[in-house]
Structures are given as structure tokens and as C-alpha cells.
CSV table of C-alpha atoms in Angstrom, one decimal:
chain,number,residue,atom,x,y,z
K,212,MET,CA,-33.1,-46.4,30.1
K,213,ILE,CA,-35.8,-47.9,32.3
K,214,ASP,CA,-34.8,-48.9,35.9
K,215,LEU,CA,-36.3,-52.2,36.8
K,216,THR,CA,-35.9,-51.4,40.6
K,217,GLU,CA,-38.8,-49.0,40.7
K,218,PHE,CA,-41.0,-51.3,38.7
K,219,LYS,CA,-40.2,-54.3,41.3
K,220,GLU,CA,-41.0,-52.1,44.0
K,221,ARG,CA,-44.5,-51.4,42.8
K,222,SER,CA,-45.0,-55.1,41.6
K,223,ASN,CA,-43.9,-56.4,45.0
K,224,THR,CA,-46.3,-54.0,46.6
K,225,ILE,CA,-49.2,-55.8,44.6
K,226,ARG,CA,-47.6,-59.3,45.7
K,227,SER,CA,-47.7,-58.2,49.3
K,228,PHE,CA,-51.3,-57.0,49.2
K,229,ILE,CA,-52.5,-60.2,47.6
K,230,TYR,CA,-50.7,-62.1,50.5
K,231,SER,CA,-52.6,-59.8,52.9
K,232,VAL,CA,-55.8,-60.5,51.3
K,233,GLU,CA,-55.0,-64.2,51.4
K,234,SER,CA,-54.2,-64.1,55.0
K,235,LEU,CA,-57.4,-62.3,55.9
K,236,GLU,CA,-59.4,-64.8,54.0
K,237,LYS,CA,-57.9,-67.6,56.0
K,238,LEU,CA,-58.8,-65.8,59.3
K,239,THR,CA,-62.3,-65.6,58.2
K,240,LEU,CA,-62.6,-69.2,57.6
K,241,GLU,CA,-61.6,-70.2,61.1
K,242,LYS,CA,-65.0,-71.2,62.3
K,243,GLY,CA,-65.7,-71.6,66.2
K,244,THR,CA,-62.2,-70.6,67.0
K,245,ASN,CA,-61.2,-67.9,69.7
K,246,ASN,CA,-58.5,-66.2,67.5
K,247,PRO,CA,-58.0,-62.7,68.9
K,248,TYR,CA,-57.1,-61.3,65.4
K,249,ILE,CA,-60.4,-62.4,63.9
K,250,ASN,CA,-62.3,-61.4,66.9
K,251,TYR,CA,-60.9,-57.9,66.7
K,252,LEU,CA,-61.9,-57.8,63.0
K,253,ARG,CA,-65.2,-58.8,63.8
K,254,ASP,CA,-65.7,-56.3,66.5
K,255,HIS,CA,-64.2,-53.2,64.9
K,256,ILE,CA,-64.5,-53.6,61.2
K,257,GLU,CA,-67.5,-56.0,60.4
K,258,THR,CA,-71.0,-54.6,60.3
K,259,LYS,CA,-74.4,-56.1,59.8
K,260,THR,CA,-74.3,-54.6,56.3
K,261,PHE,CA,-70.6,-55.1,55.5
K,262,PRO,CA,-69.3,-58.5,56.6
K,263,LEU,CA,-65.6,-59.4,56.4
K,264,GLU,CA,-66.3,-61.6,53.7
K,265,GLN,CA,-67.4,-58.7,51.6
K,266,LEU,CA,-64.3,-56.7,52.7
K,267,ILE,CA,-62.2,-59.6,51.2
K,268,ILE,CA,-64.0,-59.4,47.9
K,269,VAL,CA,-63.5,-55.6,47.7
K,270,GLN,CA,-59.8,-56.0,48.3
K,271,LYS,CA,-59.6,-58.6,45.6
K,272,SER,CA,-61.3,-56.2,43.3
K,273,ASN,CA,-58.6,-53.5,44.4
K,274,THR,CA,-55.8,-56.0,43.6
K,275,LEU,CA,-57.2,-56.2,40.1
K,276,LEU,CA,-57.1,-52.4,39.7
K,277,MET,CA,-53.6,-52.1,41.2
K,278,MET,CA,-52.5,-54.7,38.5
K,279,TYR,CA,-54.0,-52.8,35.7
K,280,ASN,CA,-52.6,-49.5,36.9
K,281,LEU,CA,-49.1,-51.1,36.9
K,282,VAL,CA,-49.6,-52.3,33.3
K,283,GLU,CA,-50.5,-48.7,32.2
K,284,SER,CA,-48.0,-47.0,33.9
K,285,THR,CA,-45.2,-49.3,32.8
K,286,ILE,CA,-46.2,-49.1,29.2
K,287,ARG,CA,-46.4,-45.2,29.4
K,288,THR,CA,-42.9,-45.1,31.1
K,289,CYS,CA,-41.4,-47.3,28.2
K,290,VAL,CA,-43.0,-45.1,25.5
K,291,ALA,CA,-41.7,-42.1,27.3
K,292,GLU,CA,-38.3,-43.2,27.6
K,293,ILE,CA,-38.0,-44.4,23.9
K,294,PHE,CA,-39.4,-40.9,22.7
K,295,ASP,CA,-36.9,-39.1,25.0
K,296,SER,CA,-34.1,-41.3,23.6
K,297,ILE,CA,-35.2,-40.5,20.0
K,298,THR,CA,-35.5,-36.7,20.8
K,299,SER,CA,-32.2,-36.5,22.7
K,300,GLU,CA,-30.3,-38.1,19.8
K,301,LYS,CA,-31.9,-35.6,17.4
K,302,VAL,CA,-32.8,-38.3,14.9
K,303,LEU,CA,-34.0,-37.3,11.5
K,304,TYR,CA,-37.3,-38.5,10.0
K,305,GLN,CA,-35.4,-40.4,7.3
K,306,ASP,CA,-33.1,-42.1,9.7
K,307,LEU,CA,-36.2,-43.8,11.6
K,308,VAL,CA,-37.5,-47.2,10.9
K,309,SER,CA,-40.7,-47.2,9.1
K,310,SER,CA,-42.7,-48.1,12.2
K,311,TYR,CA,-41.4,-45.1,14.1
K,312,GLN,CA,-41.9,-42.8,11.0
K,313,LYS,CA,-45.7,-44.0,10.9
K,314,LEU,CA,-46.0,-43.3,14.5
K,315,TRP,CA,-44.7,-39.7,14.2
K,316,PHE,CA,-46.4,-39.1,10.9
K,317,ASP,CA,-49.9,-40.2,12.7
K,318,GLN,CA,-49.2,-38.0,15.6
K,319,GLN,CA,-48.8,-34.9,13.2
K,320,PHE,CA,-51.5,-35.9,10.8
K,321,LYS,CA,-54.1,-36.1,13.8
K,322,THR,CA,-52.9,-32.8,15.2
K,323,ASN,CA,-53.2,-30.8,12.1
K,324,MET,CA,-56.5,-32.4,11.1
K,325,GLY,CA,-58.1,-31.8,14.5
K,326,GLY,CA,-58.2,-35.5,15.5
K,327,TRP,CA,-59.9,-36.5,12.1
K,328,THR,CA,-58.9,-39.9,10.9
K,329,PRO,CA,-58.1,-40.0,7.2
K,330,ASN,CA,-58.7,-42.8,4.8
K,331,GLU,CA,-55.6,-44.6,3.5
K,332,ASN,CA,-55.5,-42.3,0.2
K,333,HIS,CA,-55.3,-39.3,2.2
K,334,ARG,CA,-52.7,-40.7,4.5
K,335,LYS,CA,-50.5,-41.7,1.5
K,336,ILE,CA,-50.7,-38.3,-0.3
K,337,ALA,CA,-49.9,-36.5,2.9
K,338,ASN,CA,-47.1,-38.8,3.7
K,339,ASP,CA,-45.6,-38.5,0.4
K,340,VAL,CA,-45.7,-34.6,0.7
K,341,ILE,CA,-44.3,-34.7,4.4
K,342,THR,CA,-41.6,-37.0,3.5
K,343,ASN,CA,-40.4,-34.9,0.5
K,344,ILE,CA,-40.3,-31.7,2.7
K,345,ILE,CA,-38.8,-32.8,5.9
K,346,GLN,CA,-36.6,-36.0,5.3
K,347,LYS,CA,-33.4,-34.2,5.3
K,348,THR,CA,-33.9,-31.3,7.6
K,349,VAL,CA,-36.1,-32.1,10.5
K,350,SER,CA,-35.1,-33.9,13.8
K,351,ILE,CA,-38.1,-35.9,15.3
K,352,GLN,CA,-39.9,-35.1,18.3
K,353,PHE,CA,-42.7,-37.3,19.7
K,354,ASN,CA,-45.6,-36.0,21.9
K,355,LEU,CA,-46.3,-38.4,24.7
K,356,HIS,CA,-49.6,-36.9,25.5
K,357,LYS,CA,-50.9,-37.9,22.1
K,358,PHE,CA,-50.1,-41.6,22.9
K,359,LYS,CA,-53.5,-42.6,24.3
K,360,LEU,CA,-54.0,-45.6,26.6
K,361,SER,CA,-57.0,-44.8,29.0
K,362,GLY,CA,-58.0,-48.4,30.1
K,363,ASN,CA,-57.5,-49.9,26.7
K,364,ILE,CA,-54.4,-52.1,27.2
K,365,ASP,CA,-55.2,-55.7,26.5
K,366,ALA,CA,-53.5,-58.4,24.6
K,367,ASN,CA,-54.3,-57.1,21.2
K,368,LEU,CA,-53.0,-53.6,22.1
K,369,LEU,CA,-49.9,-54.9,23.4
K,370,LYS,CA,-49.3,-56.7,20.3
K,371,GLU,CA,-49.9,-53.6,18.3
K,372,PHE,CA,-47.5,-51.8,20.7
K,373,SER,CA,-44.6,-54.4,20.4
K,374,GLU,CA,-44.9,-54.1,16.4
K,375,SER,CA,-45.1,-50.3,16.4
K,376,PHE,CA,-42.3,-49.8,18.8
K,377,SER,CA,-40.0,-52.8,17.5
K,378,VAL,CA,-40.4,-54.4,21.0
K,379,TYR,CA,-41.0,-57.7,19.7
K,380,PRO,CA,-41.6,-60.5,19.7
K,381,LEU,CA,-43.1,-60.7,23.0
K,382,LYS,CA,-42.6,-64.3,23.9
K,383,THR,CA,-45.0,-64.2,27.0
K,384,LEU,CA,-47.8,-63.1,24.8
K,385,GLU,CA,-47.7,-66.2,23.0
K,386,ASP,CA,-48.8,-67.9,26.2
K,387,ASP,CA,-52.7,-68.2,26.3
K,388,SER,CA,-52.8,-68.0,30.2
K,389,VAL,CA,-51.0,-64.5,29.8
K,390,LYS,CA,-53.4,-63.3,27.2
K,391,THR,CA,-56.2,-64.4,29.2
K,392,SER,CA,-54.8,-62.7,32.4
K,393,ILE,CA,-54.1,-59.3,30.7
K,394,ASN,CA,-57.6,-59.3,29.1
K,395,LEU,CA,-59.3,-60.1,32.2
K,396,VAL,CA,-57.5,-57.5,34.2
K,397,LYS,CA,-58.2,-54.9,31.5
K,398,ASN,CA,-62.1,-55.9,31.2
K,399,LEU,CA,-62.6,-56.1,34.9
K,400,ARG,CA,-60.7,-52.6,35.5
K,401,ASN,CA,-63.1,-51.1,33.0
K,402,SER,CA,-66.1,-52.7,34.3
K,403,LEU,CA,-65.1,-51.3,37.9
K,404,ALA,CA,-64.3,-47.8,36.6
K,405,HIS,CA,-67.4,-47.4,34.5
K,406,GLY,CA,-69.6,-48.5,37.4
K,407,ASN,CA,-70.8,-51.6,35.5
K,408,VAL,CA,-70.2,-53.8,38.4
K,409,SER,CA,-69.6,-53.1,42.1
K,410,PHE,CA,-66.4,-53.9,44.1
K,411,ARG,CA,-68.5,-56.2,46.2
K,412,VAL,CA,-69.4,-58.4,43.2
K,413,ALA,CA,-66.5,-58.1,40.7
K,414,THR,CA,-64.3,-60.8,42.1
K,415,ARG,CA,-67.1,-62.6,44.2
K,416,ASN,CA,-66.2,-66.0,42.2
K,417,MET,CA,-62.4,-65.4,42.2
K,418,THR,CA,-60.0,-67.3,44.5
K,419,VAL,CA,-57.0,-65.4,45.8
K,420,ASN,CA,-55.1,-68.2,44.0
K,421,GLU,CA,-56.5,-67.3,40.7
K,422,ILE,CA,-55.8,-63.6,41.4
K,423,SER,CA,-52.2,-64.5,42.3
K,424,ASN,CA,-51.8,-66.4,39.0
K,425,TYR,CA,-53.2,-63.5,37.1
K,426,TYR,CA,-50.5,-61.2,38.9
K,427,GLU,CA,-47.7,-63.7,38.0
K,428,ASP,CA,-48.8,-63.6,34.4
K,429,VAL,CA,-48.9,-59.8,34.2
K,430,ASN,CA,-45.6,-59.4,36.0
K,431,LYS,CA,-43.5,-61.5,33.8
K,432,LEU,CA,-45.1,-59.9,30.7
K,433,LEU,CA,-44.3,-56.3,31.9
K,434,ILE,CA,-40.8,-57.5,32.9
K,435,GLU,CA,-40.3,-58.6,29.2
K,436,VAL,CA,-41.8,-55.3,27.9
K,437,ILE,CA,-39.3,-53.3,30.0
K,438,LYS,CA,-36.1,-55.5,29.1
K,439,LYS,CA,-37.0,-55.3,25.4
K,440,SER,CA,-37.8,-51.4,25.6
K,441,ASN,CA,-34.4,-51.0,27.1
K,442,ARG,CA,-32.8,-53.2,24.3
K,443,ILE,CA,-34.5,-50.9,21.8
K,444,MET,CA,-32.8,-47.8,23.3
K,445,SER,CA,-29.5,-49.4,23.8
K,446,GLN,CA,-29.3,-50.9,20.3
K,447,ARG,CA,-30.9,-48.0,18.8
K,448,LYS,CA,-33.3,-50.2,16.9
K,449,TYR,CA,-35.5,-47.1,15.9
K,450,ILE,CA,-32.7,-46.2,13.6
K,451,ALA,CA,-32.9,-47.6,9.9
K,452,LYS,CA,-29.8,-49.6,9.1
């Protein structure tokens, strides 16, 4: 089972980071004051080529990266726990619900075909053969390393994940705001990771309040994913009735 405590610790770290960025931004907006904190920052951190305002933008960009990393690590943890639960129970192929049978089959097919993607006719023939051979004798083991994410988690992939792993319905994904937030976080992460945009530019037009709203959307979505993943394991929803 997935412990929400660890997730909340990581999530609260991001919340605290957002608060620190917000506090820093408020300091920089104090014009004509003799605030010792802002004076220290101006004297010891700010340079002619890197003003404090740029530092704030960089920190905003870092916040979005932290959010995406939390998304990917959470989904991977959920998948790993579900796979481990199935393996520890020594569940037979024939006893899995069809969505998990398909997950296992896809992993095996891609392994034995060197990553080649078959057409549907090839898949059906191979599936029929595999089913006839193993359905009564083989307990299932999934390979977490073949579950690829790599910067691709957006609303569409989460919907596919929820259907494949029976972690559905994800009510939070019905909210357009949540879908927009998760897609924005993923797209901005990829732009930063691939060097398409600099940290100084990526969040230049985003307010701290907007970033905080993205965080809240992502946070409630991941909490729902964890809770429903735990329900999958506690109620053994990967077992066909």
C-alpha cells in the first residue's frame, strides 16, 4: 500500500517553496524602502546581469519542474506497488481482469519482438497463442522498467493510466482547470528539459498565484490517484470476478 505521508511531505515542500518565492517577490516590489532583507539580497545576490526579478522567474520555473517530478514519481510509485501486489499474490494470467492481461501481454510482446510494434492482427494471433499456453500455469510478473513515462504525463496519459490500471474514474480529471494545469506543467517541463526555453523566460508571464493554483490542482489529482491505487490493491480489483 502507498503511504500518503511521504507524498504529503514532498508536496508540502513544493508548497513551502512557492511561499518562499512569493515572499521574495513581495520584497522586490518594495520600492524606496530601507528594508534590511531586500538590501542584503540586492548587495549579495543581485548582479548587473542577474537582477532579483530574474531570480524570481528562475525559481518559478523550478517550481513547475518540482511539480512535474512529483507527478512522475507518484505515478511510478503507484504502478510499482500495484505490480508488486500482483506478483506477491502469485496471480495467474487467467485470473487477471482484461486490462491487466493486456498490460502484461504488451510487455511480453515488446520484449520478445525487440520493441517492434505489431499491428492488431499480429497482436490477436499472438494473444490467442499465449493465452492457450499459459492461462492455467503461469503466475504473472510485471516489469516496472518497461513502464515508460519520461516526461509524457499529461491529462490524456493519466486517463489511459486510469483505464489500464482500473484506477477510475478520476473525478478530478473531469475538471477543465485540472486538465489545463497538468498539461501546462508537463509542457513547460519538457520545454525546460529540452532547452527550448530558458529558466529566465519560461514563467516570465506567470504570477505566483497562478503557479499556486496549478500546484493545488496537481496535488488534489495525485491524492486521488494514490487513494484509488490503494483501493485497487485492498479490494484486489485486478482480479477478475
